[in-house]
Amino acid sequence: MASYLDSLGVMSIDSHMANLNSIFHGLSDPTRRAVIARLAAGPAPVSELAAPHDMALPSFLKHLKVLEASGWIASDKAGRVRTCRLQPETVKAAEGWLGQQRSLWEARLDRLDAFLDNLNDEGKNDEG
């Protein structure tokens, strides 16, 4: 079955969840979130991305490696300058999962609201 799904280009559930784990791991650090926020405005060289962060360049590069491995960014090197850019597909994947979760919880809260309204109406009928 998995090979059939793979041949159709459909990710298995395990693969999809591993991808989401990696995507959200990329967001788990404030430095990486700051890099993503900066890159939302457009591509930037590593030196510009590193400047606002009080850490050694090798430590900062580890953050970029995590972002690249999780699919948040891609980089290109021209001469001595490495430029990073945001990968919109990863943003869409995170938004898609969050949207599904939002829909699920909104439906649950709507059912809870209807249940509580029903309880309230029954309580009013019992009093009368």
PDB file of C-alpha atoms in Angstrom:
ATOM      1  CA  MET A   1       0.000   0.000   0.000  1.00  0.00           C
ATOM      2  CA  ALA A   2       2.777   2.428   0.933  1.00  0.00           C
ATOM      3  CA  SER A   3       4.561   1.833  -2.374  1.00  0.00           C
ATOM      4  CA  TYR A   4       1.291   2.460  -4.197  1.00  0.00           C
ATOM      5  CA  LEU A   5       0.840   5.761  -2.351  1.00  0.00           C
ATOM      6  CA  ASP A   6       4.491   6.655  -2.974  1.00  0.00           C
ATOM      7  CA  SER A   7       4.034   5.962  -6.695  1.00  0.00           C
ATOM      8  CA  LEU A   8       1.144   8.419  -6.695  1.00  0.00           C
ATOM      9  CA  GLY A   9       3.283  11.019  -4.954  1.00  0.00           C
ATOM     10  CA  VAL A  10       1.278  10.807  -1.732  1.00  0.00           C
ATOM     11  CA  MET A  11       3.271  10.944   1.502  1.00  0.00           C
ATOM     12  CA  SER A  12       2.696   8.193   4.014  1.00  0.00           C
ATOM     13  CA  ILE A  13       1.300   9.329   7.353  1.00  0.00           C
ATOM     14  CA  ASP A  14       4.590   8.511   9.101  1.00  0.00           C
ATOM     15  CA  SER A  15       6.546  10.508   6.544  1.00  0.00           C
ATOM     16  CA  HIS A  16       4.097  13.400   6.793  1.00  0.00           C
ATOM     17  CA  MET A  17       4.339  13.443  10.598  1.00  0.00           C
ATOM     18  CA  ALA A  18       8.151  13.282  10.477  1.00  0.00           C
ATOM     19  CA  ASN A  19       8.108  16.242   8.116  1.00  0.00           C
ATOM     20  CA  LEU A  20       5.827  18.179  10.486  1.00  0.00           C
ATOM     21  CA  ASN A  21       8.093  17.293  13.419  1.00  0.00           C
ATOM     22  CA  SER A  22      11.043  18.719  11.524  1.00  0.00           C
ATOM     23  CA  ILE A  23       9.110  21.823  10.484  1.00  0.00           C
ATOM     24  CA  PHE A  24       8.029  22.626  14.028  1.00  0.00           C
ATOM     25  CA  HIS A  25      11.474  21.776  15.420  1.00  0.00           C
ATOM     26  CA  GLY A  26      12.772  24.555  13.178  1.00  0.00           C
ATOM     27  CA  LEU A  27      10.410  26.960  14.959  1.00  0.00           C
ATOM     28  CA  SER A  28      11.340  25.802  18.453  1.00  0.00           C
ATOM     29  CA  ASP A  29      14.127  28.324  18.995  1.00  0.00           C
ATOM     30  CA  PRO A  30      13.754  32.137  19.225  1.00  0.00           C
ATOM     31  CA  THR A  31      16.875  32.717  17.106  1.00  0.00           C
ATOM     32  CA  ARG A  32      15.473  30.565  14.318  1.00  0.00           C
ATOM     33  CA  ARG A  33      12.081  32.263  14.549  1.00  0.00           C
ATOM     34  CA  ALA A  34      13.834  35.645  14.260  1.00  0.00           C
ATOM     35  CA  VAL A  35      15.678  34.449  11.147  1.00  0.00           C
ATOM     36  CA  ILE A  36      12.416  33.258   9.598  1.00  0.00           C
ATOM     37  CA  ALA A  37      10.750  36.579  10.442  1.00  0.00           C
ATOM     38  CA  ARG A  38      13.615  38.487   8.820  1.00  0.00           C
ATOM     39  CA  LEU A  39      13.558  36.292   5.711  1.00  0.00           C
ATOM     40  CA  ALA A  40       9.821  36.909   5.334  1.00  0.00           C
ATOM     41  CA  ALA A  41      10.882  40.376   4.137  1.00  0.00           C
ATOM     42  CA  GLY A  42      13.182  38.870   1.497  1.00  0.00           C
ATOM     43  CA  PRO A  43      16.472  37.029   1.002  1.00  0.00           C
ATOM     44  CA  ALA A  44      19.471  38.084   3.083  1.00  0.00           C
ATOM     45  CA  PRO A  45      23.154  37.230   3.396  1.00  0.00           C
ATOM     46  CA  VAL A  46      24.251  35.184   6.401  1.00  0.00           C
ATOM     47  CA  SER A  47      26.237  38.126   7.794  1.00  0.00           C
ATOM     48  CA  GLU A  48      23.079  40.273   7.887  1.00  0.00           C
ATOM     49  CA  LEU A  49      21.048  37.482   9.482  1.00  0.00           C
ATOM     50  CA  ALA A  50      23.719  36.879  12.140  1.00  0.00           C
ATOM     51  CA  ALA A  51      24.310  40.556  13.025  1.00  0.00           C
ATOM     52  CA  PRO A  52      21.437  41.037  15.525  1.00  0.00           C
ATOM     53  CA  HIS A  53      22.267  37.850  17.444  1.00  0.00           C
ATOM     54  CA  ASP A  54      24.805  37.860  20.255  1.00  0.00           C
ATOM     55  CA  MET A  55      26.550  34.594  19.420  1.00  0.00           C
ATOM     56  CA  ALA A  56      29.601  33.312  17.611  1.00  0.00           C
ATOM     57  CA  LEU A  57      29.160  32.708  13.886  1.00  0.00           C
ATOM     58  CA  PRO A  58      29.645  28.903  14.178  1.00  0.00           C
ATOM     59  CA  SER A  59      26.785  28.777  16.712  1.00  0.00           C
ATOM     60  CA  PHE A  60      24.592  30.870  14.437  1.00  0.00           C
ATOM     61  CA  LEU A  61      25.417  28.639  11.475  1.00  0.00           C
ATOM     62  CA  LYS A  62      24.090  25.659  13.440  1.00  0.00           C
ATOM     63  CA  HIS A  63      20.709  27.436  13.577  1.00  0.00           C
ATOM     64  CA  LEU A  64      20.807  27.960   9.819  1.00  0.00           C
ATOM     65  CA  LYS A  65      21.654  24.281   9.355  1.00  0.00           C
ATOM     66  CA  VAL A  66      18.563  23.296  11.378  1.00  0.00           C
ATOM     67  CA  LEU A  67      16.396  25.683   9.332  1.00  0.00           C
ATOM     68  CA  GLU A  68      17.765  24.301   6.092  1.00  0.00           C
ATOM     69  CA  ALA A  69      17.360  20.664   7.202  1.00  0.00           C
ATOM     70  CA  SER A  70      13.757  21.318   8.251  1.00  0.00           C
ATOM     71  CA  GLY A  71      12.950  22.963   4.932  1.00  0.00           C
ATOM     72  CA  TRP A  72      12.373  26.491   6.211  1.00  0.00           C
ATOM     73  CA  ILE A  73      15.205  28.059   4.244  1.00  0.00           C
ATOM     74  CA  ALA A  74      17.432  27.446   1.253  1.00  0.00           C
ATOM     75  CA  SER A  75      20.745  29.124   0.560  1.00  0.00           C
ATOM     76  CA  ASP A  76      22.947  29.888  -2.407  1.00  0.00           C
ATOM     77  CA  LYS A  77      26.569  30.900  -2.495  1.00  0.00           C
ATOM     78  CA  ALA A  78      27.855  33.533  -4.906  1.00  0.00           C
ATOM     79  CA  GLY A  79      31.556  34.121  -4.406  1.00  0.00           C
ATOM     80  CA  ARG A  80      32.105  34.503  -0.669  1.00  0.00           C
ATOM     81  CA  VAL A  81      28.520  35.504   0.127  1.00  0.00           C
ATOM     82  CA  ARG A  82      25.935  32.921   1.184  1.00  0.00           C
ATOM     83  CA  THR A  83      22.364  34.229   0.792  1.00  0.00           C
ATOM     84  CA  CYS A  84      19.381  32.617   2.495  1.00  0.00           C
ATOM     85  CA  ARG A  85      15.757  32.714   1.420  1.00  0.00           C
ATOM     86  CA  LEU A  86      12.524  31.434   2.912  1.00  0.00           C
ATOM     87  CA  GLN A  87      10.930  28.326   1.390  1.00  0.00           C
ATOM     88  CA  PRO A  88       7.196  29.075   0.958  1.00  0.00           C
ATOM     89  CA  GLU A  89       6.261  25.379   0.675  1.00  0.00           C
ATOM     90  CA  THR A  90       7.250  24.830   4.301  1.00  0.00           C
ATOM     91  CA  VAL A  91       5.202  27.820   5.429  1.00  0.00           C
ATOM     92  CA  LYS A  92       2.222  26.373   3.552  1.00  0.00           C
ATOM     93  CA  ALA A  93       2.689  22.952   5.167  1.00  0.00           C
ATOM     94  CA  ALA A  94       2.755  24.479   8.666  1.00  0.00           C
ATOM     95  CA  GLU A  95      -0.257  26.685   7.875  1.00  0.00           C
ATOM     96  CA  GLY A  96      -2.135  23.679   6.488  1.00  0.00           C
ATOM     97  CA  TRP A  97      -1.602  21.619   9.628  1.00  0.00           C
ATOM     98  CA  LEU A  98      -2.478  24.541  11.899  1.00  0.00           C
ATOM     99  CA  GLY A  99      -5.610  25.205   9.833  1.00  0.00           C
ATOM    100  CA  GLN A 100      -6.703  21.586  10.243  1.00  0.00           C
ATOM    101  CA  GLN A 101      -6.165  21.835  13.990  1.00  0.00           C
ATOM    102  CA  ARG A 102      -8.103  25.109  14.128  1.00  0.00           C
ATOM    103  CA  SER A 103     -11.043  23.558  12.269  1.00  0.00           C
ATOM    104  CA  LEU A 104     -11.012  20.517  14.532  1.00  0.00           C
ATOM    105  CA  TRP A 105     -11.008  22.608  17.725  1.00  0.00           C
ATOM    106  CA  GLU A 106     -13.621  25.057  16.419  1.00  0.00           C
ATOM    107  CA  ALA A 107     -15.936  22.115  15.683  1.00  0.00           C
ATOM    108  CA  ARG A 108     -15.325  20.703  19.159  1.00  0.00           C
ATOM    109  CA  LEU A 109     -16.004  24.058  20.788  1.00  0.00           C
ATOM    110  CA  ASP A 110     -19.162  24.505  18.717  1.00  0.00           C
ATOM    111  CA  ARG A 111     -20.412  21.107  19.923  1.00  0.00           C
ATOM    112  CA  LEU A 112     -19.561  22.031  23.522  1.00  0.00           C
ATOM    113  CA  ASP A 113     -21.395  25.345  23.141  1.00  0.00           C
ATOM    114  CA  ALA A 114     -24.474  23.560  21.756  1.00  0.00           C
ATOM    115  CA  PHE A 115     -24.319  21.034  24.606  1.00  0.00           C
ATOM    116  CA  LEU A 116     -24.109  23.790  27.219  1.00  0.00           C
ATOM    117  CA  ASP A 117     -26.966  25.694  25.576  1.00  0.00           C
ATOM    118  CA  ASN A 118     -29.040  22.497  25.670  1.00  0.00           C
ATOM    119  CA  LEU A 119     -28.223  21.990  29.361  1.00  0.00           C
ATOM    120  CA  ASN A 120     -29.161  25.594  30.073  1.00  0.00           C
ATOM    121  CA  ASP A 121     -32.475  25.215  28.216  1.00  0.00           C
ATOM    122  CA  GLU A 122     -33.266  21.983  30.114  1.00  0.00           C
ATOM    123  CA  GLY A 123     -32.507  23.729  33.421  1.00  0.00           C
ATOM    124  CA  LYS A 124     -34.921  26.534  32.558  1.00  0.00           C
ATOM    125  CA  ASN A 125     -37.650  23.996  31.686  1.00  0.00           C
ATOM    126  CA  ASP A 126     -37.130  22.136  34.976  1.00  0.00           C
ATOM    127  CA  GLU A 127     -37.592  25.386  36.952  1.00  0.00           C
ATOM    128  CA  GLY A 128     -40.857  26.305  35.262  1.00  0.00           C
TER     129      GLY A 128
END
